C-alpha cells in the first residue's frame, strides 16, 4: 500500500502587523504611507509621501522598530488645530495603527471628525468657540481666518463678553483662558498683557496678590492638559 501524503504544516507568520495599509507613519526620512507588510520578516513597504519628486513617490522598506505613528506637522494631541473642512477643533487623539486624527469641533456640539493627516492643516492658538482673554476683557473666538501661503498671519474674530463688540486680531492679541481660572490669575494675565496703565486708571488692581503659577505654556493661563481630557 502507498504511504499517506504528508500532512500540510501550517505556516504561521513570524511577525505581527501593527500599522495597517494606508496608515501614515513617520520614518527616518519623513512621512510615509504603508503599502504592504511582510509577515516573514516584519518589514513594511512604504511610499515616502514626504519626498517631492517627478513621477510617483519613491518606496522603501522599513522595520516596525524604525517607524512611529504620523501626527500632522506641528500638532499636539489635546490642542487646537485647523482642518481642510474650514473648521477648527481640538485634536483629541491619533489612532496609531491607521493614522486617523480624531478632532472635536468646539463650535458644533457633539461633532467629531475622523480625518487623515493631510486633512489636518496645522495648529492654531485657539479653536472657534473657545474662551480667550484680550486687553479688553474676556471673549469667545467667533471666527478664524487662516493666513495665505504662510505669508499672512491668522486673523481671529473675538466676540467681547462685556463690550458687545468684535475684536479682530492676530494670535498675539489674546490669550487662552482655562476653565475655572481664578480672579487673581485673570489679573495676572492682564498684567502680562501690559494693561497696568488701564488698571491704574481704573484703580481696579490695587492690593491684589500675584499668583504663583501664571502659565504652564505660552498661550494659556493654566495648564490645558488638565482641562482637555475631552
PDB file of C-alpha atoms in Angstrom:
ATOM      1  CA  UNK A   1       0.000   0.000   0.000  1.00  0.00           C
ATOM      2  CA  UNK A   2       1.129   3.537  -0.752  1.00  0.00           C
ATOM      3  CA  UNK A   3       2.139   5.784   2.111  1.00  0.00           C
ATOM      4  CA  UNK A   4      -0.311   8.545   3.074  1.00  0.00           C
ATOM      5  CA  UNK A   5       0.618  12.013   1.853  1.00  0.00           C
ATOM      6  CA  UNK A   6       2.473  14.083   4.410  1.00  0.00           C
ATOM      7  CA  UNK A   7       0.291  16.384   6.443  1.00  0.00           C
ATOM      8  CA  UNK A   8       0.500  20.021   5.446  1.00  0.00           C
ATOM      9  CA  UNK A   9       2.230  22.058   8.089  1.00  0.00           C
ATOM     10  CA  UNK A  10       0.638  25.348   8.977  1.00  0.00           C
ATOM     11  CA  UNK A  11       2.953  28.249   8.340  1.00  0.00           C
ATOM     12  CA  UNK A  12       2.424  30.871  10.985  1.00  0.00           C
ATOM     13  CA  UNK A  13       3.592  34.425  10.447  1.00  0.00           C
ATOM     14  CA  UNK A  14       6.721  35.246  12.376  1.00  0.00           C
ATOM     15  CA  UNK A  15       5.821  38.909  12.822  1.00  0.00           C
ATOM     16  CA  UNK A  16       2.524  40.604  13.597  1.00  0.00           C
ATOM     17  CA  UNK A  17       1.338  43.676  11.763  1.00  0.00           C
ATOM     18  CA  UNK A  18       0.816  46.879  13.726  1.00  0.00           C
ATOM     19  CA  UNK A  19       0.328  49.595  11.097  1.00  0.00           C
ATOM     20  CA  UNK A  20      -2.495  48.986   8.649  1.00  0.00           C
ATOM     21  CA  UNK A  21      -2.353  49.539   4.897  1.00  0.00           C
ATOM     22  CA  UNK A  22      -2.878  53.204   4.112  1.00  0.00           C
ATOM     23  CA  UNK A  23      -1.747  54.401   7.536  1.00  0.00           C
ATOM     24  CA  UNK A  24       0.509  57.418   7.699  1.00  0.00           C
ATOM     25  CA  UNK A  25       3.712  56.780   9.630  1.00  0.00           C
ATOM     26  CA  UNK A  26       6.836  58.738  10.388  1.00  0.00           C
ATOM     27  CA  UNK A  27      10.088  57.312   9.047  1.00  0.00           C
ATOM     28  CA  UNK A  28      13.702  58.476   9.418  1.00  0.00           C
ATOM     29  CA  UNK A  29      13.166  60.163   6.029  1.00  0.00           C
ATOM     30  CA  UNK A  30       9.846  61.859   6.696  1.00  0.00           C
ATOM     31  CA  UNK A  31       6.232  60.826   6.299  1.00  0.00           C
ATOM     32  CA  UNK A  32       5.325  57.572   4.587  1.00  0.00           C
ATOM     33  CA  UNK A  33       2.191  55.624   3.727  1.00  0.00           C
ATOM     34  CA  UNK A  34       2.001  51.884   4.363  1.00  0.00           C
ATOM     35  CA  UNK A  35       1.517  49.859   1.185  1.00  0.00           C
ATOM     36  CA  UNK A  36       2.069  46.281   2.348  1.00  0.00           C
ATOM     37  CA  UNK A  37       3.520  44.300   5.219  1.00  0.00           C
ATOM     38  CA  UNK A  38       5.744  41.229   5.062  1.00  0.00           C
ATOM     39  CA  UNK A  39       4.880  38.809   7.816  1.00  0.00           C
ATOM     40  CA  UNK A  40       8.009  36.746   7.233  1.00  0.00           C
ATOM     41  CA  UNK A  41      10.468  39.427   8.322  1.00  0.00           C
ATOM     42  CA  UNK A  42       8.309  42.235   9.787  1.00  0.00           C
ATOM     43  CA  UNK A  43       9.172  44.851   7.168  1.00  0.00           C
ATOM     44  CA  UNK A  44       6.720  47.454   5.882  1.00  0.00           C
ATOM     45  CA  UNK A  45       6.699  48.564   2.270  1.00  0.00           C
ATOM     46  CA  UNK A  46       6.123  52.329   2.291  1.00  0.00           C
ATOM     47  CA  UNK A  47       5.612  55.174  -0.135  1.00  0.00           C
ATOM     48  CA  UNK A  48       7.665  58.155   1.015  1.00  0.00           C
ATOM     49  CA  UNK A  49       4.987  60.795   0.504  1.00  0.00           C
ATOM     50  CA  UNK A  50       7.164  63.486   2.063  1.00  0.00           C
ATOM     51  CA  UNK A  51       9.588  63.331  -0.864  1.00  0.00           C
ATOM     52  CA  UNK A  52       8.735  65.641  -3.743  1.00  0.00           C
ATOM     53  CA  UNK A  53       9.988  64.080  -6.968  1.00  0.00           C
ATOM     54  CA  UNK A  54       8.877  63.822 -10.565  1.00  0.00           C
ATOM     55  CA  UNK A  55       6.613  60.871 -11.074  1.00  0.00           C
ATOM     56  CA  UNK A  56       5.401  58.606  -8.270  1.00  0.00           C
ATOM     57  CA  UNK A  57       6.762  58.795  -4.756  1.00  0.00           C
ATOM     58  CA  UNK A  58       9.796  56.613  -4.027  1.00  0.00           C
ATOM     59  CA  UNK A  59       9.228  53.475  -1.977  1.00  0.00           C
ATOM     60  CA  UNK A  60      11.327  51.821   0.703  1.00  0.00           C
ATOM     61  CA  UNK A  61      11.236  49.007   3.245  1.00  0.00           C
ATOM     62  CA  UNK A  62      11.395  49.679   6.985  1.00  0.00           C
ATOM     63  CA  UNK A  63      11.217  47.542  10.075  1.00  0.00           C
ATOM     64  CA  UNK A  64       8.492  48.335  12.565  1.00  0.00           C
ATOM     65  CA  UNK A  65      11.044  49.488  15.142  1.00  0.00           C
ATOM     66  CA  UNK A  66      12.118  52.376  12.904  1.00  0.00           C
ATOM     67  CA  UNK A  67       8.576  53.735  12.491  1.00  0.00           C
ATOM     68  CA  UNK A  68       6.236  55.789  14.635  1.00  0.00           C
ATOM     69  CA  UNK A  69       2.690  56.906  14.028  1.00  0.00           C
ATOM     70  CA  UNK A  70       2.351  60.009  11.875  1.00  0.00           C
ATOM     71  CA  UNK A  71       0.736  63.021  13.512  1.00  0.00           C
ATOM     72  CA  UNK A  72       0.080  66.167  11.477  1.00  0.00           C
ATOM     73  CA  UNK A  73       3.084  68.508  11.381  1.00  0.00           C
ATOM     74  CA  UNK A  74       3.276  70.876  14.324  1.00  0.00           C
ATOM     75  CA  UNK A  75       0.189  69.444  16.004  1.00  0.00           C
ATOM     76  CA  UNK A  76      -0.103  68.052  19.515  1.00  0.00           C
ATOM     77  CA  UNK A  77      -2.858  65.881  20.897  1.00  0.00           C
ATOM     78  CA  UNK A  78      -5.157  67.888  23.153  1.00  0.00           C
ATOM     79  CA  UNK A  79      -4.523  71.226  21.410  1.00  0.00           C
ATOM     80  CA  UNK A  80      -6.384  73.233  18.730  1.00  0.00           C
ATOM     81  CA  UNK A  81      -5.927  72.517  15.022  1.00  0.00           C
ATOM     82  CA  UNK A  82      -7.247  73.790  11.697  1.00  0.00           C
ATOM     83  CA  UNK A  83      -8.692  71.331   9.201  1.00  0.00           C
ATOM     84  CA  UNK A  84      -9.259  71.211   5.442  1.00  0.00           C
ATOM     85  CA  UNK A  85     -13.004  71.380   6.158  1.00  0.00           C
ATOM     86  CA  UNK A  86     -12.572  75.010   7.183  1.00  0.00           C
ATOM     87  CA  UNK A  87     -13.270  74.059  10.803  1.00  0.00           C
ATOM     88  CA  UNK A  88     -11.117  74.377  13.882  1.00  0.00           C
ATOM     89  CA  UNK A  89     -11.241  71.968  16.791  1.00  0.00           C
ATOM     90  CA  UNK A  90      -9.305  70.081  19.409  1.00  0.00           C
ATOM     91  CA  UNK A  91      -7.128  67.194  18.265  1.00  0.00           C
ATOM     92  CA  UNK A  92      -8.379  64.578  20.711  1.00  0.00           C
ATOM     93  CA  UNK A  93      -6.125  61.725  19.606  1.00  0.00           C
ATOM     94  CA  UNK A  94      -4.437  59.983  16.703  1.00  0.00           C
ATOM     95  CA  UNK A  95      -5.223  56.303  16.115  1.00  0.00           C
ATOM     96  CA  UNK A  96      -1.669  54.972  15.674  1.00  0.00           C
ATOM     97  CA  UNK A  97      -2.396  51.884  13.584  1.00  0.00           C
ATOM     98  CA  UNK A  98      -4.426  53.775  10.965  1.00  0.00           C
ATOM     99  CA  UNK A  99      -3.203  57.366  11.326  1.00  0.00           C
ATOM    100  CA  UNK A 100      -6.767  58.682  11.722  1.00  0.00           C
ATOM    101  CA  UNK A 101      -6.891  62.037  13.529  1.00  0.00           C
ATOM    102  CA  UNK A 102      -9.876  62.495  15.836  1.00  0.00           C
ATOM    103  CA  UNK A 103     -10.887  66.173  16.036  1.00  0.00           C
ATOM    104  CA  UNK A 104     -13.655  67.537  18.257  1.00  0.00           C
ATOM    105  CA  UNK A 105     -15.249  70.680  16.791  1.00  0.00           C
ATOM    106  CA  UNK A 106     -15.814  73.036  19.723  1.00  0.00           C
ATOM    107  CA  UNK A 107     -18.235  75.332  17.887  1.00  0.00           C
ATOM    108  CA  UNK A 108     -20.598  72.473  16.958  1.00  0.00           C
ATOM    109  CA  UNK A 109     -21.753  70.405  19.955  1.00  0.00           C
ATOM    110  CA  UNK A 110     -21.141  66.665  19.687  1.00  0.00           C
ATOM    111  CA  UNK A 111     -19.431  66.998  16.288  1.00  0.00           C
ATOM    112  CA  UNK A 112     -16.359  64.790  15.929  1.00  0.00           C
ATOM    113  CA  UNK A 113     -14.345  64.441  12.705  1.00  0.00           C
ATOM    114  CA  UNK A 114     -12.202  61.459  11.772  1.00  0.00           C
ATOM    115  CA  UNK A 115      -9.566  62.764   9.389  1.00  0.00           C
ATOM    116  CA  UNK A 116      -6.412  61.685   7.628  1.00  0.00           C
ATOM    117  CA  UNK A 117      -3.195  63.518   8.446  1.00  0.00           C
ATOM    118  CA  UNK A 118      -3.336  65.540   5.237  1.00  0.00           C
ATOM    119  CA  UNK A 119      -6.734  66.938   6.276  1.00  0.00           C
ATOM    120  CA  UNK A 120      -5.306  68.430   9.470  1.00  0.00           C
ATOM    121  CA  UNK A 121      -3.533  71.508   8.148  1.00  0.00           C
ATOM    122  CA  UNK A 122      -1.777  72.670  11.273  1.00  0.00           C
ATOM    123  CA  UNK A 123      -2.045  74.059  14.797  1.00  0.00           C
ATOM    124  CA  UNK A 124      -3.898  77.208  15.803  1.00  0.00           C
ATOM    125  CA  UNK A 125      -3.770  79.156  19.023  1.00  0.00           C
ATOM    126  CA  UNK A 126      -7.477  78.769  19.793  1.00  0.00           C
ATOM    127  CA  UNK A 127     -10.402  76.989  18.196  1.00  0.00           C
ATOM    128  CA  UNK A 128     -13.651  78.708  17.310  1.00  0.00           C
ATOM    129  CA  UNK A 129     -15.886  78.575  20.380  1.00  0.00           C
ATOM    130  CA  UNK A 130     -13.069  78.701  22.933  1.00  0.00           C
ATOM    131  CA  UNK A 131     -12.889  81.396  25.595  1.00  0.00           C
ATOM    132  CA  UNK A 132      -9.968  83.817  25.480  1.00  0.00           C
ATOM    133  CA  UNK A 133      -8.683  86.836  27.382  1.00  0.00           C
ATOM    134  CA  UNK A 134      -7.981  90.050  25.451  1.00  0.00           C
ATOM    135  CA  UNK A 135      -6.749  93.512  26.526  1.00  0.00           C
ATOM    136  CA  UNK A 136     -10.446  94.445  26.603  1.00  0.00           C
ATOM    137  CA  UNK A 137     -11.605  91.599  28.803  1.00  0.00           C
ATOM    138  CA  UNK A 138     -12.863  88.117  28.210  1.00  0.00           C
ATOM    139  CA  UNK A 139     -14.297  86.962  24.918  1.00  0.00           C
ATOM    140  CA  UNK A 140     -15.018  83.981  22.731  1.00  0.00           C
ATOM    141  CA  UNK A 141     -13.464  83.138  19.382  1.00  0.00           C
ATOM    142  CA  UNK A 142     -16.233  83.544  16.799  1.00  0.00           C
ATOM    143  CA  UNK A 143     -14.261  83.008  13.600  1.00  0.00           C
ATOM    144  CA  UNK A 144     -10.799  82.049  12.403  1.00  0.00           C
ATOM    145  CA  UNK A 145      -9.302  83.122   9.105  1.00  0.00           C
ATOM    146  CA  UNK A 146      -6.044  81.366   8.205  1.00  0.00           C
ATOM    147  CA  UNK A 147      -3.197  83.274   6.634  1.00  0.00           C
ATOM    148  CA  UNK A 148      -2.484  82.627   2.964  1.00  0.00           C
ATOM    149  CA  UNK A 149       0.693  80.964   1.694  1.00  0.00           C
ATOM    150  CA  UNK A 150       2.343  81.310   5.072  1.00  0.00           C
ATOM    151  CA  UNK A 151       2.959  84.996   4.386  1.00  0.00           C
ATOM    152  CA  UNK A 152      -0.024  86.373   6.249  1.00  0.00           C
ATOM    153  CA  UNK A 153      -0.841  85.815   9.883  1.00  0.00           C
ATOM    154  CA  UNK A 154      -4.014  84.121  11.021  1.00  0.00           C
ATOM    155  CA  UNK A 155      -6.818  86.509  11.939  1.00  0.00           C
ATOM    156  CA  UNK A 156      -9.219  85.772  14.791  1.00  0.00           C
ATOM    157  CA  UNK A 157     -12.630  87.346  15.298  1.00  0.00           C
ATOM    158  CA  UNK A 158     -13.299  87.538  19.028  1.00  0.00           C
ATOM    159  CA  UNK A 159     -16.706  88.411  20.446  1.00  0.00           C
ATOM    160  CA  UNK A 160     -16.046  90.514  23.557  1.00  0.00           C
ATOM    161  CA  UNK A 161     -18.152  89.496  26.511  1.00  0.00           C
ATOM    162  CA  UNK A 162     -18.730  92.870  28.197  1.00  0.00           C
ATOM    163  CA  UNK A 163     -18.435  95.284  25.263  1.00  0.00           C
ATOM    164  CA  UNK A 164     -20.995  93.991  22.754  1.00  0.00           C
ATOM    165  CA  UNK A 165     -18.301  94.311  20.100  1.00  0.00           C
ATOM    166  CA  UNK A 166     -15.990  92.264  17.896  1.00  0.00           C
ATOM    167  CA  UNK A 167     -12.208  92.302  18.056  1.00  0.00           C
ATOM    168  CA  UNK A 168     -10.119  91.368  15.024  1.00  0.00           C
ATOM    169  CA  UNK A 169      -6.575  90.419  15.930  1.00  0.00           C
ATOM    170  CA  UNK A 170      -3.720  88.007  15.420  1.00  0.00           C
ATOM    171  CA  UNK A 171      -2.762  85.356  17.924  1.00  0.00           C
ATOM    172  CA  UNK A 172      -0.673  87.873  19.845  1.00  0.00           C
ATOM    173  CA  UNK A 173      -3.857  89.819  20.664  1.00  0.00           C
ATOM    174  CA  UNK A 174      -5.307  87.328  23.126  1.00  0.00           C
ATOM    175  CA  UNK A 175      -4.501  84.509  25.481  1.00  0.00           C
ATOM    176  CA  UNK A 176      -6.376  81.297  26.117  1.00  0.00           C
ATOM    177  CA  UNK A 177      -8.348  81.015  29.330  1.00  0.00           C
ATOM    178  CA  UNK A 178      -8.681  77.666  31.048  1.00  0.00           C
ATOM    179  CA  UNK A 179     -11.957  76.796  32.696  1.00  0.00           C
ATOM    180  CA  UNK A 180     -12.042  77.608  36.397  1.00  0.00           C
ATOM    181  CA  UNK A 181      -9.439  80.389  36.201  1.00  0.00           C
ATOM    182  CA  UNK A 182      -9.433  82.431  39.385  1.00  0.00           C
ATOM    183  CA  UNK A 183      -9.727  86.212  39.572  1.00  0.00           C
ATOM    184  CA  UNK A 184      -6.117  86.564  40.706  1.00  0.00           C
ATOM    185  CA  UNK A 185      -4.943  84.556  37.697  1.00  0.00           C
ATOM    186  CA  UNK A 186      -7.017  86.753  35.389  1.00  0.00           C
ATOM    187  CA  UNK A 187      -5.490  89.838  36.985  1.00  0.00           C
ATOM    188  CA  UNK A 188      -2.037  88.355  36.471  1.00  0.00           C
ATOM    189  CA  UNK A 189      -2.814  87.819  32.781  1.00  0.00           C
ATOM    190  CA  UNK A 190      -3.889  91.445  32.438  1.00  0.00           C
ATOM    191  CA  UNK A 191      -0.519  92.427  33.874  1.00  0.00           C
ATOM    192  CA  UNK A 192       1.134  90.033  31.432  1.00  0.00           C
ATOM    193  CA  UNK A 193      -0.679  91.660  28.526  1.00  0.00           C
ATOM    194  CA  UNK A 194       0.655  95.079  29.558  1.00  0.00           C
ATOM    195  CA  UNK A 195      -2.573  96.506  30.989  1.00  0.00           C
ATOM    196  CA  UNK A 196      -1.028  98.180  34.033  1.00  0.00           C
ATOM    197  CA  UNK A 197      -1.893 101.604  32.622  1.00  0.00           C
ATOM    198  CA  UNK A 198      -5.549 100.667  32.303  1.00  0.00           C
ATOM    199  CA  UNK A 199      -5.719  99.128  35.754  1.00  0.00           C
ATOM    200  CA  UNK A 200      -4.034 102.141  37.329  1.00  0.00           C
ATOM    201  CA  UNK A 201      -6.508 104.442  35.654  1.00  0.00           C
ATOM    202  CA  UNK A 202      -9.481 102.469  36.944  1.00  0.00           C
ATOM    203  CA  UNK A 203      -7.934 101.620  40.313  1.00  0.00           C
ATOM    204  CA  UNK A 204      -9.109  98.037  39.988  1.00  0.00           C
ATOM    205  CA  UNK A 205      -5.822  96.268  40.555  1.00  0.00           C
ATOM    206  CA  UNK A 206      -4.546  97.716  43.811  1.00  0.00           C
ATOM    207  CA  UNK A 207      -3.625  95.299  46.521  1.00  0.00           C
ATOM    208  CA  UNK A 208      -4.136  92.126  44.545  1.00  0.00           C
ATOM    209  CA  UNK A 209      -1.542  89.407  45.010  1.00  0.00           C
ATOM    210  CA  UNK A 210       0.346  87.897  42.115  1.00  0.00           C
ATOM    211  CA  UNK A 211      -0.411  84.177  41.694  1.00  0.00           C
ATOM    212  CA  UNK A 212       2.427  81.727  41.872  1.00  0.00           C
ATOM    213  CA  UNK A 213       1.602  79.839  38.688  1.00  0.00           C
ATOM    214  CA  UNK A 214       0.889  82.204  35.835  1.00  0.00           C
ATOM    215  CA  UNK A 215       1.237  79.831  32.890  1.00  0.00           C
ATOM    216  CA  UNK A 216       2.248  76.323  32.129  1.00  0.00           C
ATOM    217  CA  UNK A 217       2.852  77.079  28.435  1.00  0.00           C
ATOM    218  CA  UNK A 218       2.759  80.034  26.102  1.00  0.00           C
ATOM    219  CA  UNK A 219      -0.779  80.988  25.220  1.00  0.00           C
ATOM    220  CA  UNK A 220      -2.661  79.599  28.211  1.00  0.00           C
ATOM    221  CA  UNK A 221      -3.385  80.868  31.691  1.00  0.00           C
ATOM    222  CA  UNK A 222      -3.414  77.420  33.276  1.00  0.00           C
ATOM    223  CA  UNK A 223      -2.478  74.025  32.004  1.00  0.00           C
ATOM    224  CA  UNK A 224      -4.604  72.869  29.118  1.00  0.00           C
ATOM    225  CA  UNK A 225      -3.583  69.336  29.856  1.00  0.00           C
ATOM    226  CA  UNK A 226      -5.868  69.309  32.902  1.00  0.00           C
ATOM    227  CA  UNK A 227      -8.863  70.759  31.106  1.00  0.00           C
ATOM    228  CA  UNK A 228      -8.609  68.965  27.803  1.00  0.00           C
ATOM    229  CA  UNK A 229      -9.318  65.435  28.737  1.00  0.00           C
ATOM    230  CA  UNK A 230     -12.299  65.693  26.444  1.00  0.00           C
TER     231      UNK A 230
END
